[in-house]
Tab-separated table of C-alpha atoms in Angstrom:
chain	number	residue	atom	x	y	z
A	1	UNK	CA	119.655	53.237	92.907
A	2	UNK	CA	118.016	56.670	92.698
A	3	UNK	CA	114.945	57.637	90.718
A	4	UNK	CA	115.633	59.492	87.464
A	5	UNK	CA	113.763	62.498	86.149
A	6	UNK	CA	112.431	60.533	83.155
A	7	UNK	CA	110.907	58.004	85.561
A	8	UNK	CA	109.266	60.819	87.504
A	9	UNK	CA	107.872	62.207	84.247
A	10	UNK	CA	106.392	58.831	83.273
A	11	UNK	CA	104.842	58.366	86.708
A	12	UNK	CA	103.293	61.859	86.740
A	13	UNK	CA	102.055	61.443	83.170
A	14	UNK	CA	100.307	58.168	84.045
A	15	UNK	CA	98.502	59.777	86.963
A	16	UNK	CA	97.497	62.890	85.024
A	17	UNK	CA	96.331	60.872	81.983
A	18	UNK	CA	94.463	58.360	84.094
A	19	UNK	CA	95.797	55.216	82.434
A	20	UNK	CA	99.002	53.575	81.264
A	21	UNK	CA	97.799	53.369	77.662
A	22	UNK	CA	96.908	57.076	77.519
A	23	UNK	CA	100.261	58.012	79.045
A	24	UNK	CA	102.090	55.732	76.627
A	25	UNK	CA	100.460	57.487	73.691
A	26	UNK	CA	101.393	60.907	75.078
A	27	UNK	CA	105.064	60.063	75.689
A	28	UNK	CA	105.463	57.997	72.518
A	29	UNK	CA	106.184	54.657	74.182
A	30	UNK	CA	104.445	51.312	74.313
A	31	UNK	CA	102.176	50.539	77.281
A	32	UNK	CA	104.491	47.698	78.285
A	33	UNK	CA	107.481	50.078	78.373
A	34	UNK	CA	105.574	52.518	80.550
A	35	UNK	CA	104.508	49.693	82.848
A	36	UNK	CA	108.112	48.512	83.176
A	37	UNK	CA	109.200	52.062	84.082
A	38	UNK	CA	106.609	52.202	86.855
A	39	UNK	CA	107.696	48.830	88.189
A	40	UNK	CA	111.348	49.890	88.092
A	41	UNK	CA	110.530	53.112	89.948
A	42	UNK	CA	108.603	51.235	92.636
A	43	UNK	CA	111.492	48.792	93.017
A	44	UNK	CA	113.961	51.643	93.473
A	45	UNK	CA	111.729	53.242	96.104
A	46	UNK	CA	110.909	49.870	97.672
A	47	UNK	CA	107.240	50.787	97.902
A	48	UNK	CA	104.010	50.433	95.932
A	49	UNK	CA	102.926	53.719	94.361
A	50	UNK	CA	99.906	52.520	92.358
A	51	UNK	CA	97.527	49.635	92.984
A	52	UNK	CA	96.838	48.389	89.460
A	53	UNK	CA	94.127	46.045	88.202
A	54	UNK	CA	92.814	45.367	84.718
A	55	UNK	CA	89.997	47.863	85.343
A	56	UNK	CA	91.453	50.710	87.405
A	57	UNK	CA	94.430	52.345	89.080
A	58	UNK	CA	94.502	53.821	92.559
A	59	UNK	CA	97.315	55.761	94.187
A	60	UNK	CA	98.504	54.439	97.512
A	61	UNK	CA	99.138	56.894	100.329
A	62	UNK	CA	102.838	56.734	99.442
A	63	UNK	CA	101.901	57.268	95.806
A	64	UNK	CA	99.877	60.396	96.606
A	65	UNK	CA	102.782	61.831	98.586
A	66	UNK	CA	105.283	60.957	95.862
A	67	UNK	CA	103.051	62.379	93.102
A	68	UNK	CA	102.706	65.786	94.794
A	69	UNK	CA	106.447	66.136	95.315
A	70	UNK	CA	107.448	64.659	91.942
A	71	UNK	CA	105.189	67.161	90.161
A	72	UNK	CA	106.737	70.011	92.134
A	73	UNK	CA	110.251	68.838	91.246
A	74	UNK	CA	109.393	68.561	87.544
A	75	UNK	CA	107.807	72.031	87.541
A	76	UNK	CA	110.929	73.452	89.167
A	77	UNK	CA	113.133	71.731	86.568
A	78	UNK	CA	110.994	73.179	83.760
A	79	UNK	CA	111.185	76.650	85.265
A	80	UNK	CA	114.956	76.408	85.669
A	81	UNK	CA	115.367	75.318	82.060
A	82	UNK	CA	113.096	78.108	80.843
A	83	UNK	CA	115.024	80.710	82.827
A	84	UNK	CA	118.350	79.476	81.480
A	85	UNK	CA	117.031	79.492	77.919
A	86	UNK	CA	115.594	82.977	78.362
A	87	UNK	CA	119.045	84.401	79.064
A	88	UNK	CA	119.943	83.818	75.410
A	89	UNK	CA	116.622	84.683	73.814
A	90	UNK	CA	114.679	87.805	72.930
A	91	UNK	CA	111.034	87.674	74.007
A	92	UNK	CA	108.693	88.060	71.052
A	93	UNK	CA	105.267	87.140	69.729
A	94	UNK	CA	101.708	87.804	70.834
A	95	UNK	CA	100.837	87.947	74.525
A	96	UNK	CA	97.138	87.924	75.433
A	97	UNK	CA	96.326	89.364	78.869
A	98	UNK	CA	92.927	89.420	80.536
A	99	UNK	CA	91.988	91.417	83.630
A	100	UNK	CA	88.975	93.098	85.185
A	101	UNK	CA	88.430	96.576	83.764
A	102	UNK	CA	89.564	98.495	86.884
A	103	UNK	CA	92.836	96.594	87.128
A	104	UNK	CA	93.461	96.889	83.403
A	105	UNK	CA	92.819	100.650	83.395
A	106	UNK	CA	94.635	101.576	86.601
A	107	UNK	CA	97.397	98.994	87.060
A	108	UNK	CA	98.358	97.833	83.553
A	109	UNK	CA	97.586	100.527	80.971
A	110	UNK	CA	99.695	103.231	82.704
A	111	UNK	CA	102.810	101.045	82.319
A	112	UNK	CA	102.284	99.782	78.771
A	113	UNK	CA	104.514	102.433	77.206
A	114	UNK	CA	107.448	101.421	79.394
A	115	UNK	CA	106.838	97.708	78.774
A	116	UNK	CA	106.762	98.201	74.993
A	117	UNK	CA	110.028	100.106	75.103
A	118	UNK	CA	111.628	97.247	77.043
A	119	UNK	CA	110.131	94.474	74.897
A	120	UNK	CA	109.350	95.886	71.453
A	121	UNK	CA	108.957	92.433	69.864
A	122	UNK	CA	106.046	91.423	72.088
A	123	UNK	CA	102.633	92.207	70.595
A	124	UNK	CA	100.164	92.807	73.422
A	125	UNK	CA	96.474	91.969	73.278
A	126	UNK	CA	94.613	93.429	76.275
A	127	UNK	CA	91.129	92.162	77.099
A	128	UNK	CA	88.874	93.166	79.976
A	129	UNK	CA	86.292	90.986	81.676
A	130	UNK	CA	84.837	91.411	85.159
A	131	UNK	CA	83.981	87.692	85.350
A	132	UNK	CA	86.320	84.701	85.643
A	133	UNK	CA	87.076	83.378	82.167
A	134	UNK	CA	88.226	80.060	80.718
A	135	UNK	CA	91.788	80.764	79.556
A	136	UNK	CA	91.747	78.183	76.779
A	137	UNK	CA	88.296	79.141	75.511
A	138	UNK	CA	89.259	82.822	75.412
A	139	UNK	CA	92.763	82.146	73.984
A	140	UNK	CA	94.315	83.942	76.943
A	141	UNK	CA	97.925	83.565	78.078
A	142	UNK	CA	97.673	85.398	81.407
A	143	UNK	CA	94.643	86.333	83.506
A	144	UNK	CA	94.991	88.688	86.453
A	145	UNK	CA	92.629	87.750	89.276
A	146	UNK	CA	91.883	89.745	92.406
A	147	UNK	CA	90.992	87.836	95.567
A	148	UNK	CA	91.430	84.247	96.729
A	149	UNK	CA	92.010	81.715	93.946
A	150	UNK	CA	89.796	78.643	93.649
A	151	UNK	CA	91.027	76.990	90.428
A	152	UNK	CA	93.876	74.607	91.282
A	153	UNK	CA	94.319	73.411	87.676
A	154	UNK	CA	96.144	76.617	86.756
A	155	UNK	CA	99.635	77.802	87.504
A	156	UNK	CA	99.482	80.900	89.663
A	157	UNK	CA	101.952	83.574	90.642
A	158	UNK	CA	101.355	86.146	93.326
A	159	UNK	CA	101.850	89.705	92.135
A	160	UNK	CA	101.309	91.227	95.559
A	161	UNK	CA	98.247	92.590	97.309
A	162	UNK	CA	96.250	95.796	97.488
A	163	UNK	CA	94.599	97.484	100.492
A	164	UNK	CA	90.951	98.486	100.404
A	165	UNK	CA	89.907	102.063	101.210
A	166	UNK	CA	86.505	103.338	102.288
A	167	UNK	CA	86.029	106.454	100.146
A	168	UNK	CA	83.549	109.165	99.208
A	169	UNK	CA	83.672	112.392	97.239
A	170	UNK	CA	83.965	115.784	99.005
A	171	UNK	CA	80.612	116.754	97.485
A	172	UNK	CA	78.877	113.746	99.028
A	173	UNK	CA	80.432	114.384	102.441
A	174	UNK	CA	79.511	118.060	102.330
A	175	UNK	CA	75.885	117.202	101.651
A	176	UNK	CA	75.475	114.139	103.894
A	177	UNK	CA	78.175	114.485	106.530
A	178	UNK	CA	81.220	112.360	107.337
A	179	UNK	CA	80.756	109.104	109.301
A	180	UNK	CA	83.118	109.118	112.286
A	181	UNK	CA	82.485	105.550	113.494
A	182	UNK	CA	81.586	102.404	111.569
A	183	UNK	CA	78.020	102.216	112.867
A	184	UNK	CA	77.221	105.616	111.314
A	185	UNK	CA	77.492	104.055	107.844
A	186	UNK	CA	73.945	102.759	108.256
A	187	UNK	CA	72.675	106.279	107.702
A	188	UNK	CA	74.486	106.714	104.376
A	189	UNK	CA	74.124	105.667	100.745
A	190	UNK	CA	76.506	102.735	100.238
A	191	UNK	CA	77.800	101.476	96.891
A	192	UNK	CA	78.162	97.703	96.528
A	193	UNK	CA	78.831	94.871	94.086
A	194	UNK	CA	76.209	92.687	92.401
A	195	UNK	CA	78.350	89.663	91.529
A	196	UNK	CA	80.663	89.266	94.520
A	197	UNK	CA	79.117	89.319	97.969
A	198	UNK	CA	82.567	89.096	99.530
A	199	UNK	CA	83.249	92.637	98.309
A	200	UNK	CA	80.178	93.793	100.236
A	201	UNK	CA	81.902	92.808	103.483
A	202	UNK	CA	83.948	95.930	104.135
A	203	UNK	CA	87.279	95.663	106.019
A	204	UNK	CA	86.194	97.584	109.107
A	205	UNK	CA	86.595	96.677	112.768
A	206	UNK	CA	83.486	96.960	114.914
A	207	UNK	CA	82.022	95.275	117.984
A	208	UNK	CA	81.130	92.045	116.142
A	209	UNK	CA	84.273	91.550	114.062
A	210	UNK	CA	86.431	93.044	111.331
A	211	UNK	CA	84.154	92.658	108.268
A	212	UNK	CA	81.215	95.096	108.121
A	213	UNK	CA	78.338	93.739	105.954
A	214	UNK	CA	76.642	96.481	103.962
A	215	UNK	CA	73.209	96.962	102.438
A	216	UNK	CA	73.920	98.683	99.146
A	217	UNK	CA	71.822	101.601	97.963
A	218	UNK	CA	73.267	101.157	94.472
A	219	UNK	CA	74.982	97.997	93.204
A	220	UNK	CA	77.135	97.457	90.127
A	221	UNK	CA	79.084	94.561	88.641
A	222	UNK	CA	82.229	96.582	87.929
A	223	UNK	CA	84.499	98.347	90.375
A	224	UNK	CA	85.084	101.028	87.760
A	225	UNK	CA	81.350	101.773	87.679
A	226	UNK	CA	81.322	102.023	91.475
A	227	UNK	CA	84.351	104.348	91.370
A	228	UNK	CA	82.544	106.696	88.989
A	229	UNK	CA	79.422	106.600	91.142
A	230	UNK	CA	81.538	107.605	94.141
A	231	UNK	CA	83.192	110.404	92.145
A	232	UNK	CA	79.729	111.658	91.172
A	233	UNK	CA	78.742	111.893	94.824
A	234	UNK	CA	76.286	108.988	94.798
A	235	UNK	CA	77.578	107.337	97.967
A	236	UNK	CA	80.384	105.717	99.949
A	237	UNK	CA	82.385	102.821	98.465
A	238	UNK	CA	85.031	100.292	99.412
A	239	UNK	CA	87.571	100.158	96.584
A	240	UNK	CA	91.083	98.928	95.948
A	241	UNK	CA	94.126	101.118	96.457
A	242	UNK	CA	95.310	100.635	92.871
A	243	UNK	CA	92.136	102.179	91.433
A	244	UNK	CA	91.634	105.012	93.933
A	245	UNK	CA	95.114	106.279	94.846
A	246	UNK	CA	95.212	108.911	92.088
A	247	UNK	CA	91.723	110.160	93.054
A	248	UNK	CA	92.718	110.312	96.734
A	249	UNK	CA	95.918	112.205	96.033
A	250	UNK	CA	94.051	114.665	93.795
A	251	UNK	CA	91.332	115.210	96.408
A	252	UNK	CA	88.557	113.775	94.248
A	253	UNK	CA	87.938	111.089	96.882
A	254	UNK	CA	88.447	111.189	100.658
A	255	UNK	CA	89.479	108.214	102.793
A	256	UNK	CA	86.991	107.511	105.589
A	257	UNK	CA	87.244	105.541	108.834
A	258	UNK	CA	90.964	104.862	108.348
A	259	UNK	CA	91.443	104.204	112.062
A	260	UNK	CA	88.852	101.413	111.885
A	261	UNK	CA	90.281	99.740	108.760
A	262	UNK	CA	91.178	96.127	109.562
A	263	UNK	CA	94.159	96.223	107.191
A	264	UNK	CA	92.845	93.474	104.897
A	265	UNK	CA	94.640	93.363	101.542
A	266	UNK	CA	93.250	91.798	98.373
A	267	UNK	CA	95.561	89.157	96.866
A	268	UNK	CA	96.548	89.846	93.255
A	269	UNK	CA	97.487	86.750	91.232
A	270	UNK	CA	98.388	85.962	87.658
A	271	UNK	CA	97.096	82.603	86.440
A	272	UNK	CA	98.205	80.803	83.296
A	273	UNK	CA	98.709	77.413	81.677
A	274	UNK	CA	102.358	76.433	81.452
A	275	UNK	CA	103.478	76.472	77.832
A	276	UNK	CA	107.175	76.514	76.968
A	277	UNK	CA	106.589	78.508	73.789
A	278	UNK	CA	104.936	81.288	75.796
A	279	UNK	CA	106.959	80.994	78.979
A	280	UNK	CA	109.461	83.723	78.110
A	281	UNK	CA	106.779	86.239	77.164
A	282	UNK	CA	104.807	85.366	80.285
A	283	UNK	CA	107.869	85.571	82.497
A	284	UNK	CA	108.865	88.996	81.169
A	285	UNK	CA	105.424	90.465	81.744
A	286	UNK	CA	105.009	88.947	85.206
A	287	UNK	CA	108.420	90.178	86.356
A	288	UNK	CA	107.655	93.634	84.997
A	289	UNK	CA	104.165	94.082	86.430
A	290	UNK	CA	105.118	92.557	89.783
A	291	UNK	CA	107.741	95.256	90.186
A	292	UNK	CA	105.155	97.917	89.459
A	293	UNK	CA	102.667	96.479	91.914
A	294	UNK	CA	105.159	95.973	94.751
A	295	UNK	CA	104.317	99.410	96.163
A	296	UNK	CA	100.739	98.307	96.938
A	297	UNK	CA	101.864	95.564	99.316
A	298	UNK	CA	103.335	98.161	101.687
A	299	UNK	CA	100.775	100.900	101.202
A	300	UNK	CA	99.036	102.221	104.303
A	301	UNK	CA	97.430	105.353	102.947
A	302	UNK	CA	95.472	107.313	105.535
A	303	UNK	CA	94.291	110.128	103.312
């Protein structure tokens, strides 16, 4: 006999809730019924998934393996059902989106008019925060995060990636000169970040590696602040493609040391809690913005 999806759901629920009684309450069954389902599942698989005592439960090695794959299967089933349902529905309701100010201003706001024309029944709420937020505490449906993700409790979807450019204003370069090799940066005013030391490791190849550590002359918590400092001629900065491309094309900023750029690209991810009532709104926005950001993944702008 083969395991059924309802048995997988019970098993996953028990593990996530931490006890049979808590899982029974969540699924609306008695603890004895949940226990029988687990025993039936183990009998079908001919293996022990959970070592159970009166005080605790521990997953066996087989149980850990089965849990990871069962959860993936259930998530895929949910996504398939949501996609099928969405074909007959019109997305509507409030959608709360959070992103750092630079990403919100340069990669979301310019496309809002088009999104609203496509989905007029979705009411957008756009919030900016340069720090990582708690989605539930901030009542947020989607948070856009730049860089490597650390929170495994959230669902995540890659939206692409963005190159980093080393840039400065023409006025700064005219006054202080243009660095021709990486080592010449030590003689310049460099603009760095206060709350993310990783962003102060610039993607430049030199004799000791491909990440050049800087000593900032001016530091700021927001990339948008650093962009404005660079535009005002206060120094050289390392900033994302999505927030500098318009300035580069207009000549307000110049790309420096392009031949030494290591080619590192910042991951861009959307994170969210799965919620079937919001899934359609979330899916529409993610599909839309991913299409807009696709150009960054293949960008290799040399100035």
